[in-house]
Coordinates of C-alpha atoms and ligand atoms in Angstrom, one line a residue:
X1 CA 50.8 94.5 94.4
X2 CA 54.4 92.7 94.6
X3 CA 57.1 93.9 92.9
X4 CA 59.1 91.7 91.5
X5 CA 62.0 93.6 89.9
X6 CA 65.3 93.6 92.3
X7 CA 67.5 95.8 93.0
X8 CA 71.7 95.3 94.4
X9 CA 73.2 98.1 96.4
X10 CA 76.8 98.2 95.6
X11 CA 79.0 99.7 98.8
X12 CA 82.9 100.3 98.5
X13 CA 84.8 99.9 101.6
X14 CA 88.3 101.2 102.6
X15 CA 89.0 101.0 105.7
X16 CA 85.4 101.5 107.0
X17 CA 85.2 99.3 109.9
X18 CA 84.3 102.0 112.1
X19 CA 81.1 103.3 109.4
X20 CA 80.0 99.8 108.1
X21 CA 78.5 99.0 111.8
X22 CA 76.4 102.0 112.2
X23 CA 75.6 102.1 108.0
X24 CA 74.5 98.3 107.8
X25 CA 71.1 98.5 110.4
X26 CA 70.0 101.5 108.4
X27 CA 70.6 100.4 105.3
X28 CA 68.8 97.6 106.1
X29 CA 66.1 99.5 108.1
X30 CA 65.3 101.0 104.5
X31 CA 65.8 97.9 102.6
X32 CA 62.5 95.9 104.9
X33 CA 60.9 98.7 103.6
X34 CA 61.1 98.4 100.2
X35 CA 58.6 96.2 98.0
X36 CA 61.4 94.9 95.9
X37 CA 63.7 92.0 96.2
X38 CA 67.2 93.7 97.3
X39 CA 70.3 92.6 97.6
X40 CA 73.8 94.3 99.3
X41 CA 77.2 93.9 97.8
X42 CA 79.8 95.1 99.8
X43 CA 83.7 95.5 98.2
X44 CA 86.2 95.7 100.5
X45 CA 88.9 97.4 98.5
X46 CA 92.6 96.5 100.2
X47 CA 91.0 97.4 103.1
X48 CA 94.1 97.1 106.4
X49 CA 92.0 97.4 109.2
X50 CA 89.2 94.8 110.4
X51 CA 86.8 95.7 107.7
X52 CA 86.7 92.4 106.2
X53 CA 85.9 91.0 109.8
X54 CA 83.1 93.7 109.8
X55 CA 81.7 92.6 106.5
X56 CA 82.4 89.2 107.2
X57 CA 79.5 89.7 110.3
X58 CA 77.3 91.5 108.7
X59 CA 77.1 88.9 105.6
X60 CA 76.7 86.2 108.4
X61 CA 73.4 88.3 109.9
X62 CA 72.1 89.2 106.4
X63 CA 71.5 86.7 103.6
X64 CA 71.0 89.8 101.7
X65 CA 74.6 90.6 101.7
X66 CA 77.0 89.5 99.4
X67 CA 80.8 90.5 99.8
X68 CA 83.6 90.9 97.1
X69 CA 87.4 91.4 98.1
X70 CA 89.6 93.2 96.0
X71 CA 93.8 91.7 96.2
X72 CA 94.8 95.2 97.4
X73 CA 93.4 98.4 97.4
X74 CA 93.0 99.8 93.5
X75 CA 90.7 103.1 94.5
X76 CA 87.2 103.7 94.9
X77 CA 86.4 104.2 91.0
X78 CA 88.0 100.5 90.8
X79 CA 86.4 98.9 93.7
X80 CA 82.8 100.4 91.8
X81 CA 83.7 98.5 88.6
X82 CA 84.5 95.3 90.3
X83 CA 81.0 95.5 92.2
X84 CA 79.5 97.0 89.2
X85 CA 80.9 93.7 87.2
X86 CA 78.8 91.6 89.3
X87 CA 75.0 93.3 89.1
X88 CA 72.6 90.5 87.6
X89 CA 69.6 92.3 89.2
X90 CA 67.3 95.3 87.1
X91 CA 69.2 97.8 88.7
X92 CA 71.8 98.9 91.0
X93 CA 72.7 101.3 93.3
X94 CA 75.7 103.2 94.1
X95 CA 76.1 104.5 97.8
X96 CA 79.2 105.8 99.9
X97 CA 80.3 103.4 102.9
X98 CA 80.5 106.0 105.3
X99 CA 77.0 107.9 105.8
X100 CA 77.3 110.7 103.8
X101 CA 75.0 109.3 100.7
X102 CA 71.9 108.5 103.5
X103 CA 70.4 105.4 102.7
X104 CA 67.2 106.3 103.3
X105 CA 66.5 108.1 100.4
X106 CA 66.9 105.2 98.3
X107 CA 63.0 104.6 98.2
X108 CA 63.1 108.0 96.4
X109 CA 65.5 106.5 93.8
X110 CA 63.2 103.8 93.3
X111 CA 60.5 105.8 92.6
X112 CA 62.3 107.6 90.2
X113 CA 63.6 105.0 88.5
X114 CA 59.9 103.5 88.2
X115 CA 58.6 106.3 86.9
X116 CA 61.2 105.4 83.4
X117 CA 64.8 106.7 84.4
X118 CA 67.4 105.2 83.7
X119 CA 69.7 106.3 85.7
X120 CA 68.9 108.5 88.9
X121 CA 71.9 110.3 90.7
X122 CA 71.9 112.3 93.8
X123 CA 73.3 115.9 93.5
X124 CA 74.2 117.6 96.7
X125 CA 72.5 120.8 97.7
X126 CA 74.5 120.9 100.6
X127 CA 77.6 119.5 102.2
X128 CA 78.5 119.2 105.5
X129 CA 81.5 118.6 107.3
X130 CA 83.3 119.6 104.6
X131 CA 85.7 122.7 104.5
X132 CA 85.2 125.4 102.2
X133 CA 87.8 124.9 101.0
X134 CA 87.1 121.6 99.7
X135 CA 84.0 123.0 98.3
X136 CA 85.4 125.5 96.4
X137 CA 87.8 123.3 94.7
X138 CA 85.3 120.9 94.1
X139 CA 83.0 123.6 92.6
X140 CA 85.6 124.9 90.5
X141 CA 86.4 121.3 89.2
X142 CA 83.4 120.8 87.8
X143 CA 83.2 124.4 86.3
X144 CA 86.6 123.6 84.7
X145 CA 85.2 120.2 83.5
X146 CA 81.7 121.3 82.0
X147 CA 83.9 123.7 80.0
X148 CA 86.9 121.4 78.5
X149 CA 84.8 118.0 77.8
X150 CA 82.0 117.3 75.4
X151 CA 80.3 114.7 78.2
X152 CA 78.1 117.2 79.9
X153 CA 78.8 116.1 83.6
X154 CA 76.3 117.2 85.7
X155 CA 78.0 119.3 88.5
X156 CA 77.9 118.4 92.5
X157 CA 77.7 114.5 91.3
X158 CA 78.9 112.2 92.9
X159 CA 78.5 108.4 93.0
X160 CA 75.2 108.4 94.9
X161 CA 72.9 107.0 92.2
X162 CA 70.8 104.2 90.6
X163 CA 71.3 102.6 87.6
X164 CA 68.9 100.2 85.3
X165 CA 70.0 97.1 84.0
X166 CA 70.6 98.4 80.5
X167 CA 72.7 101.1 81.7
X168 CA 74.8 99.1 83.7
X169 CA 75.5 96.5 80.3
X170 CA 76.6 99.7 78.8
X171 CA 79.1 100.2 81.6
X172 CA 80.6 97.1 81.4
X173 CA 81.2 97.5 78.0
X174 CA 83.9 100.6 79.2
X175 CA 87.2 98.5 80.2
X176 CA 89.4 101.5 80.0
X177 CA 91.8 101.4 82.8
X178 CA 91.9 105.4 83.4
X179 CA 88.5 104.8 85.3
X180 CA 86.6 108.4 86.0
X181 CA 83.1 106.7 87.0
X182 CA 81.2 110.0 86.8
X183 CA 82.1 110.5 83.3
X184 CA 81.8 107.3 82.5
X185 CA 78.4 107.5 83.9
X186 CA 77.3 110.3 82.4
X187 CA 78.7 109.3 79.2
X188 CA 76.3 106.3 78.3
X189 CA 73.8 108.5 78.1
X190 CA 70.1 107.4 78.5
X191 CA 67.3 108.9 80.6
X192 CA 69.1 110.6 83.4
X193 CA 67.4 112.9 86.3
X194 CA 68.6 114.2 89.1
X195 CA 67.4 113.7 93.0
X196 CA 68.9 117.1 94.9
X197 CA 70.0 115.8 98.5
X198 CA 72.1 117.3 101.0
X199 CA 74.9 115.5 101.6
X200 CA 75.5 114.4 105.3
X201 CA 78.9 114.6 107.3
X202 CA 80.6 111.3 108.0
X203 CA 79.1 108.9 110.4
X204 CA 82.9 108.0 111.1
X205 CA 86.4 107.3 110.5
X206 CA 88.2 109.9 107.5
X207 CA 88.2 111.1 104.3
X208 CA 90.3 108.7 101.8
X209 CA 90.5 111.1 99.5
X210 CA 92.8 114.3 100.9
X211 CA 94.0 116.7 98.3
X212 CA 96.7 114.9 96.3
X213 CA 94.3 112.6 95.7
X214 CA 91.6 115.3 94.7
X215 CA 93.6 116.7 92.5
X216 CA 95.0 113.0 91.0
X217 CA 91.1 112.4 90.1
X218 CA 90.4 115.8 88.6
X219 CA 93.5 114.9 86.7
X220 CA 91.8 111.9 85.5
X221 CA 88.8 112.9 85.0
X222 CA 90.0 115.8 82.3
X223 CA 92.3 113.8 80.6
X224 CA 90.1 110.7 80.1
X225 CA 87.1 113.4 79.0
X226 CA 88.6 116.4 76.9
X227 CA 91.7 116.3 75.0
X228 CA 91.1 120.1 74.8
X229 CA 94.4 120.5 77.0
X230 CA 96.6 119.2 73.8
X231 CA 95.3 121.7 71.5
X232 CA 95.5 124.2 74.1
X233 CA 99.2 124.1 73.7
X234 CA 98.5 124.8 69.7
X235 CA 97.0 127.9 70.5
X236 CA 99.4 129.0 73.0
X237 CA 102.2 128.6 70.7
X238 CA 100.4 130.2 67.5
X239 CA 99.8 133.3 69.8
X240 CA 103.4 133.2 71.2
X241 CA 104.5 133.2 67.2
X242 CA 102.4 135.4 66.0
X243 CA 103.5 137.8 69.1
X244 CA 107.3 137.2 68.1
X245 CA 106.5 138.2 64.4
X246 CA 105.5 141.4 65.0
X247 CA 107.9 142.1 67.7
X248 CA 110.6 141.1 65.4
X249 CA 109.4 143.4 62.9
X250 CA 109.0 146.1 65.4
X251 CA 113.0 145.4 65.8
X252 CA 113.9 145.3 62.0
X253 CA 112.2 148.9 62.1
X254 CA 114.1 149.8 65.0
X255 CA 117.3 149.2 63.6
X256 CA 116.8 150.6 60.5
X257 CA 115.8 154.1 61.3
X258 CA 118.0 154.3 64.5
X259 CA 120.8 151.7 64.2
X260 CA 121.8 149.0 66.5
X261 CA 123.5 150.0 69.9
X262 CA 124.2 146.3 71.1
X263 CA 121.0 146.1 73.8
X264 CA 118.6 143.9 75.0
X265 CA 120.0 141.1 76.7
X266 CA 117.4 141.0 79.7
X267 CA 114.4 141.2 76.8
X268 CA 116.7 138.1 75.4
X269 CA 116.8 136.2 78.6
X270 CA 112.6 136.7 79.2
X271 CA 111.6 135.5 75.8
X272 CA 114.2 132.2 76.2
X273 CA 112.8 131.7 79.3
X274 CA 109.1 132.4 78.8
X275 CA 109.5 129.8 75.5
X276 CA 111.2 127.4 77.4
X277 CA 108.7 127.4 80.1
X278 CA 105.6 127.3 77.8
X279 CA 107.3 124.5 75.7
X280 CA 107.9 122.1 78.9
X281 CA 104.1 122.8 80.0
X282 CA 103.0 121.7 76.8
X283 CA 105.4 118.9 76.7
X284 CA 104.5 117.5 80.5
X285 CA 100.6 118.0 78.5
X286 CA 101.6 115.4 76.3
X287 CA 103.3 113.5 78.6
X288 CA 99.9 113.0 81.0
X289 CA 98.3 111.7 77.8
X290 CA 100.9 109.4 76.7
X291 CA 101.8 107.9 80.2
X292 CA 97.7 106.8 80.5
X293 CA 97.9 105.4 76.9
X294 CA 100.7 103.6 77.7
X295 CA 98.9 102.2 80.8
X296 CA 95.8 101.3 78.5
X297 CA 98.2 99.7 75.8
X298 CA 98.9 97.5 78.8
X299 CA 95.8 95.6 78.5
X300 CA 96.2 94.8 82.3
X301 CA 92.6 93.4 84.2
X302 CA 91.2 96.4 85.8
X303 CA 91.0 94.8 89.3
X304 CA 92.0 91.4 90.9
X305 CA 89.6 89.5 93.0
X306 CA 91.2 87.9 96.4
X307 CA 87.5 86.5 97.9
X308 CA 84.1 86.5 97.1
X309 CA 80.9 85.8 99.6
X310 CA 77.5 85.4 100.1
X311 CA 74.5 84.2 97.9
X312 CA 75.2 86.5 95.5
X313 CA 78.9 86.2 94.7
X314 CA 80.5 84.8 91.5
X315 CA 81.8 81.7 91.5
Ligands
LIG1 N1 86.9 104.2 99.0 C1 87.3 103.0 98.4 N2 88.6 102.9 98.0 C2 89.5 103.9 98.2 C3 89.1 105.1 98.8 C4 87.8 105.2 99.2 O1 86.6 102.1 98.2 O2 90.7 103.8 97.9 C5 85.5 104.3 99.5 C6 85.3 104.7 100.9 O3 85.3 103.6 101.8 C7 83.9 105.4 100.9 C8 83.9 106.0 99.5 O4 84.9 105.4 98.8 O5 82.9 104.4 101.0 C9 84.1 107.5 99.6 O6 85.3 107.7 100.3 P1 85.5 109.0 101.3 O7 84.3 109.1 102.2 O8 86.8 108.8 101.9 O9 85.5 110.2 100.3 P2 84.8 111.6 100.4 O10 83.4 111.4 100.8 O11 85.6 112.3 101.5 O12 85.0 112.3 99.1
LIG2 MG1 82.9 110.3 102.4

């Protein structure tokens, strides 16, 4: 029996010209396999090394592939959209340009996804080549994030997943700039399952994403889902009052049963500084949330386009 649904495997590439070689044959390996009518879109995202040139040779031996080139490099979450933004077929699929997402459990995606999911993401049971430390940090991130945000973000997600049609008209329909795709992805809802896989160690080249930039996206990823962190500041300061209330009537006491030898200049200094300090936190709070409102009120596109190849591109 031939299937004729199709499916578009959506790659983003910085500076991958080293992993898009050795990804491509197996990707594609897996793709003959398939009884379904697939298609590659590559994004190269800014890339400066020869990853266009790469791409550019792999689109030339594949009609399958398609390639989209980003003006500059706006981020992996960015690069998604702009692939994303140009899925026509039933369903897509979401895969990491340097191994660690193998491609050859994409059949078990499929099958998933025929069985009725909507969308079908790959949680990792295991990751290698990754420092604990990383790990830790990453398992603590989503710990933190279950327990601030409303969207229940399933935890050891990543961007390994497949998405129907209907789910991925849903997405489009999410232009805000302050892009966390696994929240966003999460958030539309639908019939979701997860596929546990253990995630592989990269093929080669580096990590994009060292810790400043780890900690940039947790950043983003709290404030765009939980504005639990604003009120967090209420309660700190209603406890801080309440605190100071009975303190000051623990000094009205004081002074009235034992009279006031002038004192109490270093509990003076700690409670100015201890207020000012909490008052600047919950001020720098605000000030996360206003700066990415400000960049929303910008109404800017969330991505600009340089080149676009292949069967499959736009325009
Ligand atoms: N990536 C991208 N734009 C960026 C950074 C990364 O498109 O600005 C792509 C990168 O090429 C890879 C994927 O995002 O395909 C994951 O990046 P990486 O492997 O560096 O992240 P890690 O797996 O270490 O979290
Ligand atoms: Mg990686």
């Amino acid at each position: 029996m031939a299937d004729t649904s199709s499916l578009t495997i959506v790659i983003a590439a910085f500076n991958e010209q080293a992993a898009l070689p050795v990804l491509h044959p197996r990707l594609s390996t897996v793709l003959d396999g398939l009884d379904l009518d697939c298609r590659v879109l590559y994004v190269d995202d800014g890339s400066k090394d020869g990853t266009w040139e790469v791409l550019r040779e792999i689109a030339a031996a594949d009609p399958r592939v398609s390639l989209l080139r980003l003006a500059r490099n706006f981020g992996k979450e960015l690069a998604l959209t702009a692939g994303l933004d140009q899925v026509h077929t039933d369903a897509a699929m979401v895969l990491d340009a340097d191994g660690q997402d193998p491609p050859e459990l994409i059949p078990a995606f499929v099958a998933k996804w025929r069985e009725g999911f909507d969308v079908v993401y790959g949680t990792r049971s295991r990751r290698d080549g990754e420092t604990w430390f990383k790990r830790f940090t990453a398992a603590g991130f989503y710990r933190v994030m279950r327990w601030l945000s409303q969207t229940d973000i399933p935890r050891d997600t990543g961007d390994f997943r497949l998405m129907s049609s209907r789910v991925l008209d849903a997405l489009r329909q999410l232009r805000e700039r302050q892009r966390f795709m696994k929240g966003l992805f999460t958030w539309v809802g639908f019939r979701q399952v997860s596929l546990p896989y253990q995630r592989e160690a990269r093929m080669a080249g580096a990590t994009k994403f060292n810790y400043w930039r780890l900690w940039n996206l947790a950043l983003e990823g709290i404030t765009s889902f939980s504005t639990v962190p604003l009120r967090l500041a209420t309660y700190v300061g209603v406890f801080t009052a309440l605190v100071a209330f009975g303190w000051g009537l623990w000094i009205i006491a004081r002074t009235v049963l034992w009279g006031d030898p002038v004192q109490g200049w270093p509990s003076l200094m700690t409670v100015v500084l201890f207020l000012g300090g909490i008052q600047l936190v919950a001020l720098g709070i605000i000030g996360e949330y206003l700066g990415r409102l400000y960049v929303e009120s910008k109404q800017r596109p969330l991505y600009v386009v340089s080149e676009a190849l292949g069967p499959h591109a736009p325009g």
